[in-house]
């Protein structure tokens, strides 16, 4: 492994987390209800509402065509809440296509649905009801009768919120007989969109900020004692849980809000028949975004690995071009042209130090330490800040600078030299450098502002697109900065990372009581508060967390009403990518040396020839292509495991065996395992050609290449000369 002295403070953070798992907390309206009215005009006779399906009973089939419609009916008057036992005479008294609309309150949800089932209903809709929030304190068994003082009023924040609207209602207008609440008399005064809603009329803002347009009595009186305070009632979807010892239910049921229930009650009064079809909302069984994130991950790994061998590819192409020019000149003039000598000093090769197995172990220790520091100290804002700054630099160098080069060339703009530093850490600073970095850091700052100010920023297109571009640029920069030069170090690094990933995903809960990886990946773990509470108060401390740290590629789930994203940690790209990069550089080095010998640059090895399948044999070709395929297969296996097991998976569990196993097997079959295991000759020779023995080559002196037979030294290109850069300097001068 090689580590140039290049500013890369943030690089280590990009691989501190190797697997990330998303989290969704909102209550979903997973049931659709198509309502049909018999007495309305055709354009108004149908509409759709959504509901929250119960966790007991049957789940309707997907799409309306797969379900038969039913008729919405009300429960019997003597059992309006469906809490009383159904007598034998009452069983199956409803038509077979009945869908019972019943208010919430008094008994459990499953009890209501079971009684509707006994009446013969095919489904049940439970709607929110103001009266269901009041109860009578019946803990005193010796008490002969209960009074107003025994009423348990709704709870602040849980049932209502006075900050969204409040009013004082005259007690003379209210009734609590029968206890605890007289719904027929009180509800019209506390709900609805008419002037009869006293709560709205007496509210300072007419309940403008109250979504439900309904109020609950708090039990609090004014100083005179003649009025009672009422506040805005919450009207949200809730999840209907079943009873542990309840009766078995076979029909579907769902919960709808007070507003939806009141709307259906009005439809029943104004129409002779109201029909409804209940069905599960459509969502793809396999989301295409899983394939897209897989393709993005494979492409990012292949691109970053291929670009890590850019120097080899560039000089191979330059050498082929010069050989062709020499051949053309020989044919036309009868003699070969003399190679052009440059007076400009060549660019300096990066200073590198070769890392050992101990450095690979130190890397995992560093990553583990970073993970535990984040787990205990929760400094997620620092990570986002460092990641944004590092990715801004990566985007400026990897993406924006090349784009600006093309634009400036098309527009005939000169890239003026602003400052010559004469140091290898920064290099010469040009106009293009300044523009690309200003753009990169501006985009990074905008991304950072969204990350810190918006809840669930991954729902914003700018945020996740920028994050993906930043992540790919970071992967490319990482594999350009850190390079493996032996299979031995690669094996040590990947095997240790393999166990590291498994430990922190699957085994860490046995020590830390929860998964360290998941806790850190979701910025402190999923919210600890109830999802319904978090829907009311998303800024509450118990509702924080759940947003993944940004060190990943993300792709929103397409065509899925539940939302969410598919995620791929950058560590799952760059760690196997180190091995793929090693393969790409080895192939490119062999191709370069082959061209220097006068060949065409095709791969050659010590494999025995196959009589009938030479080209399709595992012995032929290079390593880069097979390793990209192996990486794609391993990542596909990880996605399949997530789909089948419905839980996050350590991707390195699948990627390391696929990539490392493929590389070792191919190297063994080709007789190159020993050479690849410890600093292959081809890479050392190519590095010497490009950078010289000490990394400071001369334009007029080419380094020897370990006495390689057949090597035409006159065709070795000048070390690290860059035609584009030299031309720019000449034009700007």
XYZ file of C-alpha atoms in Angstrom:
733
model
C 0.000 0.000 0.000
C 1.316 3.451 -0.913
C 0.466 6.700 0.808
C 1.599 9.934 -0.880
C 2.067 13.035 1.207
C -1.091 14.648 -0.146
C -3.584 16.626 1.965
C -6.189 13.960 2.710
C -7.315 14.550 6.261
C -10.855 13.497 5.573
C -10.066 10.309 3.660
C -10.039 8.126 6.767
C -13.543 9.282 7.716
C -14.925 8.029 4.422
C -14.179 4.461 5.455
C -14.837 4.605 9.199
C -18.320 3.204 8.601
C -18.540 0.202 6.324
C -22.267 -0.473 6.281
C -25.221 1.867 6.738
C -28.883 1.040 7.332
C -31.794 3.375 6.746
C -34.737 3.886 9.110
C -38.337 5.002 8.618
C -40.389 6.270 11.563
C -43.669 7.745 10.239
C -46.992 5.897 10.488
C -47.930 4.808 6.989
C -51.322 4.995 5.359
C -50.916 1.613 3.707
C -54.567 0.987 2.824
C -56.528 2.749 0.067
C -60.318 3.124 0.109
C -62.152 3.918 -3.129
C -65.482 5.473 -2.126
C -68.445 5.498 -4.553
C -71.606 7.578 -3.963
C -74.924 6.586 -5.478
C -76.664 9.991 -5.553
C -73.891 12.286 -6.761
C -72.974 13.502 -10.223
C -70.516 11.181 -12.039
C -67.656 13.637 -11.634
C -68.202 13.769 -7.843
C -69.297 10.212 -7.237
C -65.853 8.705 -6.585
C -62.840 9.608 -4.510
C -60.041 7.837 -2.656
C -58.951 8.123 0.952
C -56.126 6.408 2.790
C -56.133 4.532 6.077
C -53.809 2.749 8.483
C -54.425 -0.990 8.366
C -54.684 -3.013 11.579
C -51.989 -5.411 12.730
C -54.557 -8.183 13.080
C -56.973 -9.773 10.646
C -56.521 -10.203 6.919
C -54.534 -7.904 4.684
C -56.403 -6.965 1.480
C -54.889 -7.751 -1.881
C -53.033 -5.080 -3.815
C -54.992 -2.973 -6.367
C -58.733 -2.336 -6.387
C -59.380 -4.819 -9.196
C -58.320 -7.690 -6.942
C -60.948 -6.823 -4.284
C -64.741 -6.698 -4.369
C -66.569 -3.523 -3.236
C -68.772 -3.391 -0.169
C -71.489 -1.154 1.282
C -70.653 1.110 4.205
C -73.122 0.693 7.083
C -73.348 1.792 10.709
C -73.464 -0.556 13.722
C -76.787 -1.346 15.372
C -78.116 1.531 17.515
C -78.101 -0.643 20.638
C -74.419 -1.452 20.137
C -73.104 1.735 18.474
C -69.528 1.219 19.680
C -69.543 -2.559 19.023
C -68.293 -3.236 22.527
C -71.232 -5.331 23.733
C -71.361 -9.068 23.109
C -73.192 -10.154 19.971
C -76.151 -12.383 20.731
C -76.966 -15.484 18.745
C -79.927 -13.736 17.168
C -77.755 -10.837 16.007
C -75.123 -12.975 14.291
C -74.946 -12.543 10.502
C -77.652 -9.897 10.659
C -75.774 -7.576 8.298
C -75.585 -8.062 4.515
C -72.578 -10.083 3.400
C -70.982 -7.102 1.634
C -71.202 -4.753 4.625
C -68.276 -2.567 5.713
C -69.012 -1.353 9.227
C -68.080 2.229 10.141
C -67.630 2.337 13.924
C -66.244 5.023 16.253
C -63.223 4.510 18.451
C -63.671 4.180 22.211
C -64.590 2.116 25.298
C -63.238 -1.303 24.207
C -60.258 -2.555 22.225
C -59.945 -2.334 18.464
C -59.879 -6.101 18.045
C -63.072 -6.438 20.108
C -64.892 -4.037 17.787
C -63.707 -5.824 14.649
C -64.547 -9.244 16.093
C -68.097 -8.141 16.851
C -68.436 -6.695 13.345
C -67.233 -10.028 12.007
C -69.911 -11.856 14.021
C -72.537 -9.508 12.609
C -71.501 -10.679 9.131
C -69.421 -7.691 7.969
C -66.663 -8.186 5.397
C -64.510 -5.335 6.766
C -64.426 -2.679 9.475
C -63.419 0.987 9.477
C -62.697 2.536 12.892
C -62.719 6.335 12.918
C -61.439 8.870 15.421
C -64.008 10.166 17.892
C -63.762 13.066 20.365
C -65.722 11.194 23.019
C -63.160 8.367 22.998
C -60.605 10.667 24.700
C -62.677 10.950 27.937
C -62.888 8.279 30.609
C -64.300 7.738 34.084
C -61.986 6.825 36.957
C -63.494 3.534 38.127
C -60.667 2.505 40.459
C -62.819 2.973 43.592
C -64.809 -0.236 43.698
C -66.699 0.787 46.878
C -68.106 3.948 45.345
C -71.872 3.891 44.794
C -71.933 6.376 41.904
C -69.566 8.476 39.819
C -69.692 12.216 39.409
C -68.092 14.960 37.318
C -65.033 14.827 39.569
C -64.330 11.266 38.407
C -63.904 12.294 34.772
C -60.421 11.736 33.328
C -59.949 14.449 30.747
C -57.711 14.117 27.657
C -53.954 14.504 28.125
C -52.058 17.580 27.083
C -49.721 17.070 24.105
C -50.837 13.450 23.675
C -54.464 14.249 22.822
C -54.399 18.015 22.240
C -52.032 20.972 21.897
C -53.090 24.419 23.098
C -50.339 26.126 21.074
C -52.272 25.256 17.904
C -55.490 26.861 19.075
C -57.552 27.343 22.228
C -60.831 28.829 23.402
C -63.045 28.976 26.506
C -66.438 27.278 26.162
C -69.368 28.255 28.448
C -70.119 25.399 30.823
C -73.803 26.052 30.354
C -73.470 24.887 26.738
C -71.738 21.637 27.659
C -73.126 18.398 29.004
C -71.421 15.554 30.839
C -74.534 13.447 31.279
C -74.099 10.608 30.753
C -70.556 10.503 32.077
C -67.913 11.112 31.017
C -69.013 13.105 27.951
C -72.223 13.804 26.065
C -71.050 13.446 22.468
C -74.344 14.282 20.656
C -74.560 17.649 22.437
C -70.881 18.590 22.756
C -69.359 17.474 19.467
C -71.166 20.051 17.253
C -69.870 22.786 19.593
C -66.287 21.566 19.404
C -65.863 20.383 15.812
C -66.966 20.980 12.260
C -66.604 23.803 9.777
C -69.858 25.626 10.563
C -70.522 28.592 12.862
C -71.911 26.138 15.410
C -68.308 25.267 16.260
C -67.982 27.545 19.313
C -64.369 26.548 19.810
C -63.430 27.883 16.394
C -65.553 31.020 16.736
C -64.090 31.893 20.143
C -60.501 31.052 19.202
C -58.268 34.068 18.615
C -57.206 32.829 15.170
C -60.309 30.741 14.405
C -58.190 27.577 14.711
C -56.142 28.601 11.663
C -53.203 26.485 12.827
C -55.337 23.553 13.991
C -55.402 20.865 11.260
C -58.299 18.932 12.792
C -60.593 21.976 13.274
C -61.787 20.216 16.442
C -61.202 20.792 20.156
C -60.985 18.722 23.303
C -61.979 19.930 26.754
C -59.034 20.106 29.125
C -60.947 20.226 32.416
C -59.328 23.595 33.199
C -61.779 26.393 34.114
C -61.448 30.166 33.936
C -61.234 32.348 37.054
C -64.975 32.859 37.177
C -65.543 29.138 36.868
C -68.236 29.527 34.218
C -66.172 28.456 31.193
C -63.897 25.523 30.372
C -60.736 25.647 28.321
C -60.716 23.696 25.041
C -57.643 23.130 22.860
C -56.887 21.870 19.360
C -57.317 18.101 19.160
C -54.786 15.913 17.418
C -56.312 13.930 14.558
C -53.667 11.547 13.262
C -53.537 7.985 12.033
C -52.819 5.419 14.713
C -51.768 1.805 14.567
C -54.437 -0.633 15.706
C -52.787 -3.349 17.765
C -54.406 -6.677 18.532
C -55.220 -8.266 21.887
C -52.896 -10.921 23.215
C -55.881 -12.977 24.347
C -58.430 -11.595 21.902
C -60.778 -13.476 19.642
C -59.520 -14.537 16.226
C -60.340 -12.067 13.485
C -60.476 -12.979 9.782
C -61.712 -9.771 8.164
C -59.590 -6.693 7.302
C -59.890 -3.511 9.318
C -58.324 -0.053 9.258
C -58.227 3.221 11.145
C -59.305 6.546 9.630
C -59.179 10.017 11.147
C -62.028 12.041 12.683
C -62.266 14.207 9.578
C -62.468 11.164 7.306
C -65.047 9.532 9.561
C -67.205 12.676 9.694
C -67.053 12.932 5.901
C -68.292 9.353 5.490
C -71.068 9.989 8.052
C -72.238 12.965 5.983
C -72.153 10.830 2.807
C -74.363 8.228 4.493
C -76.927 10.915 5.331
C -77.038 12.396 1.828
C -76.771 9.231 -0.293
C -78.913 6.151 -0.449
C -75.838 3.953 -0.802
C -72.148 4.501 -0.159
C -69.841 1.794 -1.511
C -66.161 1.295 -0.804
C -63.376 -0.934 -2.026
C -60.503 -1.620 0.365
C -57.123 -2.590 -1.062
C -53.447 -2.415 -0.208
C -51.672 0.477 -1.857
C -49.473 -0.610 -4.720
C -45.727 -0.852 -4.211
C -43.149 -2.840 -6.190
C -42.104 -6.158 -4.699
C -38.543 -5.385 -5.779
C -37.611 -1.739 -6.067
C -35.599 -0.692 -9.100
C -33.540 1.636 -6.900
C -31.802 -1.460 -5.492
C -30.524 -2.206 -8.985
C -29.568 1.432 -9.530
C -27.558 1.652 -6.298
C -25.885 -1.649 -7.224
C -24.955 -0.307 -10.659
C -23.739 2.958 -9.128
C -21.556 1.078 -6.646
C -20.031 -1.179 -9.297
C -19.452 1.763 -11.642
C -17.859 3.835 -8.865
C -15.544 0.987 -7.882
C -14.551 0.246 -11.493
C -14.054 3.919 -12.378
C -11.988 4.707 -9.292
C -9.839 1.610 -9.780
C -9.298 2.264 -13.481
C -8.343 5.905 -12.906
C -5.816 4.854 -10.274
C -3.756 3.458 -13.171
C -4.064 6.687 -15.158
C -0.290 7.311 -15.334
C 0.308 3.863 -16.837
C -2.505 4.226 -19.378
C -1.398 7.718 -20.416
C 2.192 6.723 -21.017
C 1.193 3.540 -22.812
C -0.978 5.571 -25.193
C 1.817 8.112 -25.639
C 4.331 5.383 -26.385
C 2.032 3.750 -28.954
C 1.508 7.137 -30.583
C 5.252 7.744 -30.810
C 5.900 4.273 -32.185
C 3.273 4.891 -34.849
C 4.827 8.239 -35.693
C 8.265 6.622 -35.904
C 6.950 3.930 -38.203
C 5.209 6.496 -40.411
C 8.362 8.590 -40.635
C 10.458 5.515 -41.411
C 8.138 4.638 -44.292
C 8.151 8.154 -45.684
C 11.767 9.244 -45.074
C 13.556 5.937 -44.745
C 14.746 6.782 -41.264
C 13.210 7.083 -37.852
C 12.552 10.471 -36.376
C 14.472 11.639 -33.397
C 12.462 11.741 -30.215
C 11.623 15.268 -29.118
C 13.469 16.503 -26.080
C 11.818 18.924 -23.712
C 13.475 21.836 -22.002
C 10.731 22.035 -19.366
C 11.388 20.145 -16.155
C 9.008 17.192 -15.751
C 6.404 17.056 -12.996
C 7.609 15.517 -9.744
C 6.372 12.066 -8.876
C 4.454 11.908 -5.560
C 6.515 10.955 -2.532
C 5.291 7.579 -1.362
C 5.950 5.146 1.429
C 5.051 1.505 1.138
C 2.766 0.257 3.877
C 3.074 -3.163 5.469
C 0.696 -5.603 7.130
C 1.123 -3.638 10.340
C -0.251 -0.582 8.636
C -3.263 -2.626 7.516
C -3.884 -3.676 11.116
C -3.400 -0.087 12.272
C -6.012 1.007 9.765
C -8.653 -1.282 11.280
C -7.692 -0.113 14.783
C -8.128 3.480 13.627
C -11.503 2.715 12.052
C -12.679 0.881 15.200
C -11.525 3.751 17.399
C -13.344 6.270 15.205
C -16.507 4.189 15.378
C -16.385 3.914 19.176
C -15.639 7.620 19.588
C -18.735 8.410 17.531
C -20.732 5.835 19.505
C -19.906 7.359 22.891
C -19.442 11.071 22.145
C -22.056 11.564 19.383
C -19.981 14.115 17.444
C -21.914 13.574 14.247
C -21.886 17.262 13.314
C -18.080 17.178 13.250
C -18.166 14.205 10.879
C -20.572 15.987 8.533
C -18.397 19.098 8.563
C -15.167 17.194 7.855
C -16.828 15.061 5.219
C -18.281 18.115 3.432
C -14.917 19.861 3.348
C -13.057 16.762 2.184
C -15.605 15.951 -0.503
C -15.565 19.551 -1.714
C -11.838 19.217 -2.302
C -12.318 15.848 -3.998
C -15.071 17.183 -6.276
C -12.943 20.188 -7.216
C -9.962 18.000 -8.137
C -11.693 14.992 -9.683
C -14.748 16.503 -11.393
C -14.769 20.285 -11.647
C -11.139 20.797 -12.693
C -11.360 18.440 -15.727
C -14.705 19.965 -16.717
C -13.261 23.454 -16.523
C -10.296 22.336 -18.624
C -12.674 21.280 -21.412
C -14.798 24.433 -21.117
C -11.802 26.763 -21.085
C -10.329 25.006 -24.097
C -13.615 25.289 -26.014
C -13.945 28.962 -25.083
C -10.257 29.697 -25.775
C -9.774 30.945 -22.208
C -6.219 30.916 -20.911
C -5.358 29.145 -17.691
C -3.082 31.773 -16.196
C -0.479 30.920 -13.614
C -1.376 32.832 -10.440
C 1.238 31.615 -7.991
C 4.205 29.284 -8.336
C 4.716 27.554 -4.977
C 7.567 25.212 -5.988
C 6.272 22.634 -3.495
C 4.825 19.220 -4.195
C 2.091 19.580 -1.556
C 0.203 22.317 -3.428
C 1.861 22.693 -6.810
C 1.433 25.735 -8.993
C -1.857 27.576 -8.540
C -3.693 28.581 -11.706
C -6.932 30.315 -12.598
C -8.615 26.955 -13.160
C -7.517 25.740 -9.714
C -9.097 28.756 -8.025
C -12.375 28.537 -9.953
C -12.765 24.772 -9.442
C -12.103 25.000 -5.700
C -14.410 27.985 -5.207
C -17.181 26.072 -6.991
C -16.441 22.859 -5.077
C -16.482 24.472 -1.649
C -19.556 26.549 -2.515
C -21.488 23.403 -3.389
C -20.162 21.736 -0.239
C -21.282 24.697 1.895
C -24.779 24.616 0.385
C -24.959 20.864 1.014
C -23.788 21.378 4.600
C -26.414 24.059 5.273
C -29.151 21.685 4.105
C -27.691 18.874 6.238
C -27.784 21.012 9.389
C -31.070 22.857 8.890
C -33.463 20.362 7.262
C -34.960 17.349 8.978
C -34.529 14.238 6.819
C -32.519 16.111 4.157
C -32.168 12.933 2.089
C -35.663 13.668 0.757
C -34.315 16.743 -1.062
C -33.053 15.953 -4.562
C -30.160 18.434 -4.412
C -28.939 16.845 -1.192
C -28.791 13.200 -2.234
C -27.573 13.895 -5.791
C -24.752 16.071 -4.447
C -23.967 13.453 -1.832
C -23.663 10.748 -4.479
C -21.411 12.892 -6.669
C -19.281 13.788 -3.650
C -19.061 10.140 -2.634
C -17.908 8.948 -6.051
C -15.312 11.733 -6.225
C -14.056 10.718 -2.779
C -13.727 7.102 -3.900
C -11.705 8.149 -6.958
C -9.471 10.387 -4.834
C -9.003 7.676 -2.227
C -7.810 5.089 -4.734
C -5.513 7.644 -6.333
C -3.966 8.455 -2.965
C -3.740 4.994 -1.387
C -2.516 2.098 -3.503
C -1.653 -1.493 -2.726
C 1.529 -2.969 -4.124
C 1.244 -6.538 -2.877
C -1.445 -9.149 -2.561
C -0.123 -9.991 0.886
C -1.026 -6.567 2.305
C -4.341 -6.592 0.411
C -5.256 -9.963 1.918
C -4.387 -8.830 5.437
C -6.385 -5.606 5.078
C -9.493 -7.193 3.571
C -9.568 -10.191 5.904
C -9.303 -7.989 8.992
C -11.943 -5.618 7.573
C -14.124 -8.679 6.858
C -14.206 -9.641 10.542
C -14.423 -5.994 11.590
C -17.610 -5.523 9.592
C -19.213 -8.709 10.918
C -18.306 -7.878 14.523
C -19.672 -4.346 14.587
C -22.912 -5.279 12.794
C -23.814 -8.654 14.324
C -21.718 -9.224 17.464
C -21.380 -5.767 19.034
C -24.921 -5.926 20.569
C -23.672 -8.719 22.832
C -21.129 -6.301 24.360
C -22.655 -2.827 23.968
C -26.346 -3.840 24.256
C -26.971 -2.498 20.752
C -25.313 -2.583 17.366
C -22.528 -0.010 17.329
C -22.567 0.116 13.541
C -26.305 0.753 13.309
C -26.253 3.272 16.153
C -23.473 5.319 14.548
C -24.796 4.862 11.019
C -28.170 6.329 12.019
C -26.646 9.276 13.947
C -27.311 7.877 17.393
C -29.800 5.178 16.523
C -33.482 5.349 15.618
C -35.715 7.757 17.583
C -36.567 6.449 21.040
C -39.961 8.155 21.264
C -43.207 6.706 19.970
C -43.651 7.282 16.213
C -47.006 8.973 16.828
C -45.365 11.379 19.288
C -42.604 12.124 16.769
C -45.200 12.854 14.119
C -46.634 15.492 16.452
C -43.349 16.872 17.759
C -40.515 15.987 15.352
C -38.059 18.350 17.085
C -38.372 16.618 20.444
C -35.091 15.169 21.779
C -36.503 11.640 21.713
C -37.316 12.015 18.031
C -33.812 12.932 16.940
C -31.581 10.470 15.128
C -32.325 8.069 12.375
C -30.741 10.100 9.566
C -27.757 8.206 8.134
C -24.320 9.779 8.234
C -23.390 11.068 4.782
C -20.493 8.691 4.057
C -22.481 6.648 1.568
C -24.187 6.530 -1.788
C -27.948 6.853 -1.608
C -30.787 6.258 -4.036
C -34.430 7.011 -3.076
C -36.824 4.125 -3.513
C -38.803 4.693 -6.669
C -42.571 4.199 -6.949
C -42.854 3.404 -3.226
C -45.306 5.413 -1.125
C -43.405 4.460 2.032
C -40.385 6.399 0.797
C -36.948 5.565 2.148
C -33.666 5.031 0.355
C -31.243 2.302 -0.621
C -27.795 2.928 0.841
C -24.260 1.780 0.101
C -21.410 2.774 2.400
C -18.281 4.167 0.779
C -16.220 1.668 2.752
C -17.915 -1.095 0.788
C -16.551 0.541 -2.368
C -13.049 1.687 -1.489
C -11.863 -1.312 0.534
C -12.589 -3.897 -2.181
C -11.668 -1.117 -4.602
C -8.094 -1.205 -3.308
C -7.825 -4.760 -4.603
C -9.526 -3.900 -7.898
C -7.166 -0.926 -8.218
C -4.192 -3.224 -7.641
C -5.464 -5.453 -10.455
C -5.979 -2.481 -12.780
C -2.482 -1.153 -12.124
C -0.913 -4.580 -12.592
C -2.688 -5.018 -15.941
C -1.719 -1.512 -17.047
C 1.907 -2.022 -15.976
C 2.149 -5.254 -17.983
C 0.560 -3.522 -20.964
C 3.067 -0.645 -20.730
C 6.051 -2.977 -20.558
C 4.638 -5.040 -23.416
C 4.435 -1.980 -25.652
C 7.977 -0.998 -24.700
C 9.104 -4.443 -25.914
C 7.493 -3.708 -29.249
C 4.269 -5.633 -28.635
C 0.659 -4.502 -28.781
C 0.100 -4.334 -25.014
C -2.127 -7.427 -24.692
C -1.944 -9.465 -21.484
C 0.424 -12.427 -21.327
C 1.202 -14.917 -18.573
C 2.660 -18.342 -17.882
C -0.551 -20.266 -18.466
C -0.544 -23.377 -20.665
C -2.412 -22.739 -23.886
C -5.894 -24.185 -24.311
C -6.426 -26.008 -27.570
C -10.110 -25.288 -27.995
C -10.815 -22.440 -25.593
C -7.774 -20.242 -25.432
C -9.558 -16.891 -25.295
C -12.303 -17.959 -22.892
C -9.926 -19.705 -20.507
C -9.455 -18.364 -16.984
C -5.791 -18.212 -17.862
C -6.201 -15.510 -20.505
C -6.642 -11.759 -20.185
C -6.027 -9.452 -17.255
C -7.341 -9.234 -13.709
C -9.241 -5.955 -13.716
C -12.277 -7.164 -15.684
C -12.828 -10.377 -13.688
C -12.479 -8.480 -10.394
C -15.068 -5.900 -11.443
C -17.418 -8.786 -12.260
C -16.595 -10.437 -8.919
C -17.312 -7.179 -7.099
C -20.663 -6.873 -8.886
C -21.576 -10.448 -7.927
C -20.602 -9.887 -4.292
C -22.603 -6.664 -4.066
C -25.570 -8.399 -5.698
C -25.346 -11.163 -3.088
C -25.416 -8.544 -0.326
C -28.540 -6.946 -1.847
C -30.248 -10.328 -2.150
C -29.401 -11.073 1.492
C -30.964 -7.774 2.583
C -34.073 -8.510 0.509
C -34.504 -12.045 1.867
C -33.571 -11.431 5.510
C -35.213 -8.000 5.807
C -32.281 -6.657 7.800
C -29.028 -4.813 7.164
C -26.049 -6.873 6.090
C -22.279 -6.288 6.357
C -21.490 -6.017 2.658
C -17.854 -7.037 3.149
C -19.156 -10.439 4.255
C -19.919 -11.064 0.585
C -17.500 -8.726 -1.189
C -14.246 -9.915 0.388
C -14.629 -13.629 -0.485
C -15.793 -12.806 -4.011
C -13.031 -10.304 -4.834
C -10.106 -11.771 -2.920
C -11.038 -15.343 -3.826
C -11.333 -14.479 -7.519
C -7.980 -12.679 -7.568
C -6.113 -15.486 -5.793
C -7.712 -18.194 -7.917
C -6.906 -16.451 -11.203
C -3.353 -15.681 -10.075
C -2.847 -19.328 -9.128
C -4.208 -20.608 -12.447
C -1.974 -18.193 -14.351
C 1.146 -19.004 -12.376
C 1.514 -15.440 -11.091
C 0.471 -15.854 -7.467
C 4.012 -15.752 -6.100
C 4.850 -12.606 -8.055
C 1.602 -10.837 -7.104
C 1.899 -11.856 -3.472
C 4.848 -9.591 -2.789
C 5.462 -6.500 -4.995
C 5.198 -7.747 -8.602
C 8.047 -6.978 -10.995
C 5.739 -5.385 -13.579
C 4.553 -2.625 -11.224
C 8.061 -1.953 -9.936
C 9.386 -1.744 -13.484
C 6.570 0.539 -14.637
C 7.040 2.825 -11.622
C 10.760 3.048 -12.397
C 10.008 3.958 -16.016
C 7.560 6.651 -14.979
C 9.224 8.054 -11.871
C 12.841 6.836 -11.953
C 14.734 5.088 -9.175
C 14.293 7.917 -6.674
C 11.099 9.490 -8.019
C 12.904 12.505 -9.562
C 13.557 11.564 -13.172
C 15.354 13.613 -15.770
C 13.813 14.339 -19.166
C 16.958 13.190 -20.892
C 17.651 10.084 -18.839
C 15.403 7.071 -18.611
C 15.657 4.607 -15.786
C 16.536 0.981 -16.485
C 13.771 -1.571 -16.211
C 15.402 -4.482 -14.395
C 17.180 -5.727 -17.552
C 13.916 -6.755 -19.195
C 14.765 -8.627 -22.377
C 13.497 -7.125 -25.620
C 12.863 -3.719 -24.038
C 13.509 -0.916 -26.506
C 14.836 1.765 -24.177
C 14.833 4.414 -26.894
C 11.068 4.324 -26.861
C 10.669 5.021 -23.109
C 8.656 8.246 -22.692
C 9.938 11.141 -20.633
C 8.921 10.739 -17.032
C 5.535 12.198 -16.123
C 5.482 14.737 -18.929
C 2.088 16.276 -19.460
C 1.507 17.642 -22.941
C -1.677 19.433 -21.907
C -0.068 21.246 -19.010
C 3.033 22.249 -20.976
C 0.945 23.579 -23.842
C -1.109 25.671 -21.414
C 2.002 27.183 -19.853
C 3.390 27.952 -23.304
C 0.161 29.638 -24.381
C -0.187 31.609 -21.170
C 3.408 32.811 -21.311
